């Protein structure tokens, strides 16, 4: 026995039996199946990227003399003007392609600047975000602490809005991490608008992590997590606890009051109530006689 390829069979069919097109039809159907099984290129959406970015993407790095001096990453980065649709910058900043430009960033001993240039994004021309960081030694703790002083957003070449950072700091030997770093009050408002114009903008980082000045091996040091005094969840918990305490106090008060009434009833003397008019007249005569005797 021997096998004949489909191409050879087609050639023989054309020569011997021109009306037999079975192999040609088979080739055509196989070609259609191959085209159907051929993988198609898909554009990575922002949602799919945000789910996998922290697993497969290294943090954004700023190099000084060939060594990393700033590390930064976030699961989501969005910018919004008033009630308009938010602009999602996550993929531009943290995707494997890393469209963002950080060449203007600087690192010094006590100050550092992280500049993220995105270029033209939707209606915003020459969009950039700048972090101003500082490194300070505190004698009370005997160690260096780094902090984010200010976050600035520049757009349309000459427009700029500033947000003052509050409580965004960590020991210089650690990284700083917080679930939400945002100018929105529902996220504790760690970024405060510095002007009325800045109040019209909202910037939000989700799963924010940054480290500066003492970066080694291009990886984050153990994180110092943020602590928020009153988040909406904590506030609602406190209010609920207060209501429960008030209800419990009222219930205890009523129990003590009822026991006090029952104790008074036990100490009261029995009172005689006559059952007939004759007994009532006799009782009244005895009472009058006692009064006259007195």
C-alpha angles and dihedrals in degrees: 000000000000135000128233122206119237092248091054091045089053091052091050091046092053090051101040106026112016092179093060108093099159096113092046089052089049091053090049093051091047090051090053091050091050091051090050092050093046109114116243125217115249128197112239108242124217092247095055091045094050090055096053104026097094091050100049108019125080117225122267109272133204114200128211117186088347094305126103113253101168129038122187137169140155134183090226135011119187137169127198135183114211110302097340124118112283118253110230111214097171098104094043091054105036110021118112089259092054098201090186118103118221100170093114092060118115135201125198133162097268104013136043136179126205111199119189113189116192101173117214112355116180106302095348116094122207093358117190138166121209129196118199111203133183136196116211134177115223116199092201091064096027094227144087121264127194123206141180105242102180143358117208130191118202124189142157090031097278108032119099137171125192131209120194112221119226125196093353098135142111140175110288090241091059139052126245119238132178133165093226129022105173147136090234116104093220086066093051093264101252088168112062120198110240097205139027089253090055089054088068089063129071125198122185134185118190119203090005119193129172139164131183142178099012104054119150131183092358093277133109120263118229108301129248103213122218121250120211118197100208120015119170091256093051091046093052090048091053092049092049091049091050092052091050091050091051092050091048092049091050091049092051090048092053092049092052091046093052092050090051092052091049091051092052091051091055092054096051118103120246113262120217116225115191115231099206138037091246091056089048092053091047091050091050092049091052091050092051092048091052091052092050091049090054 
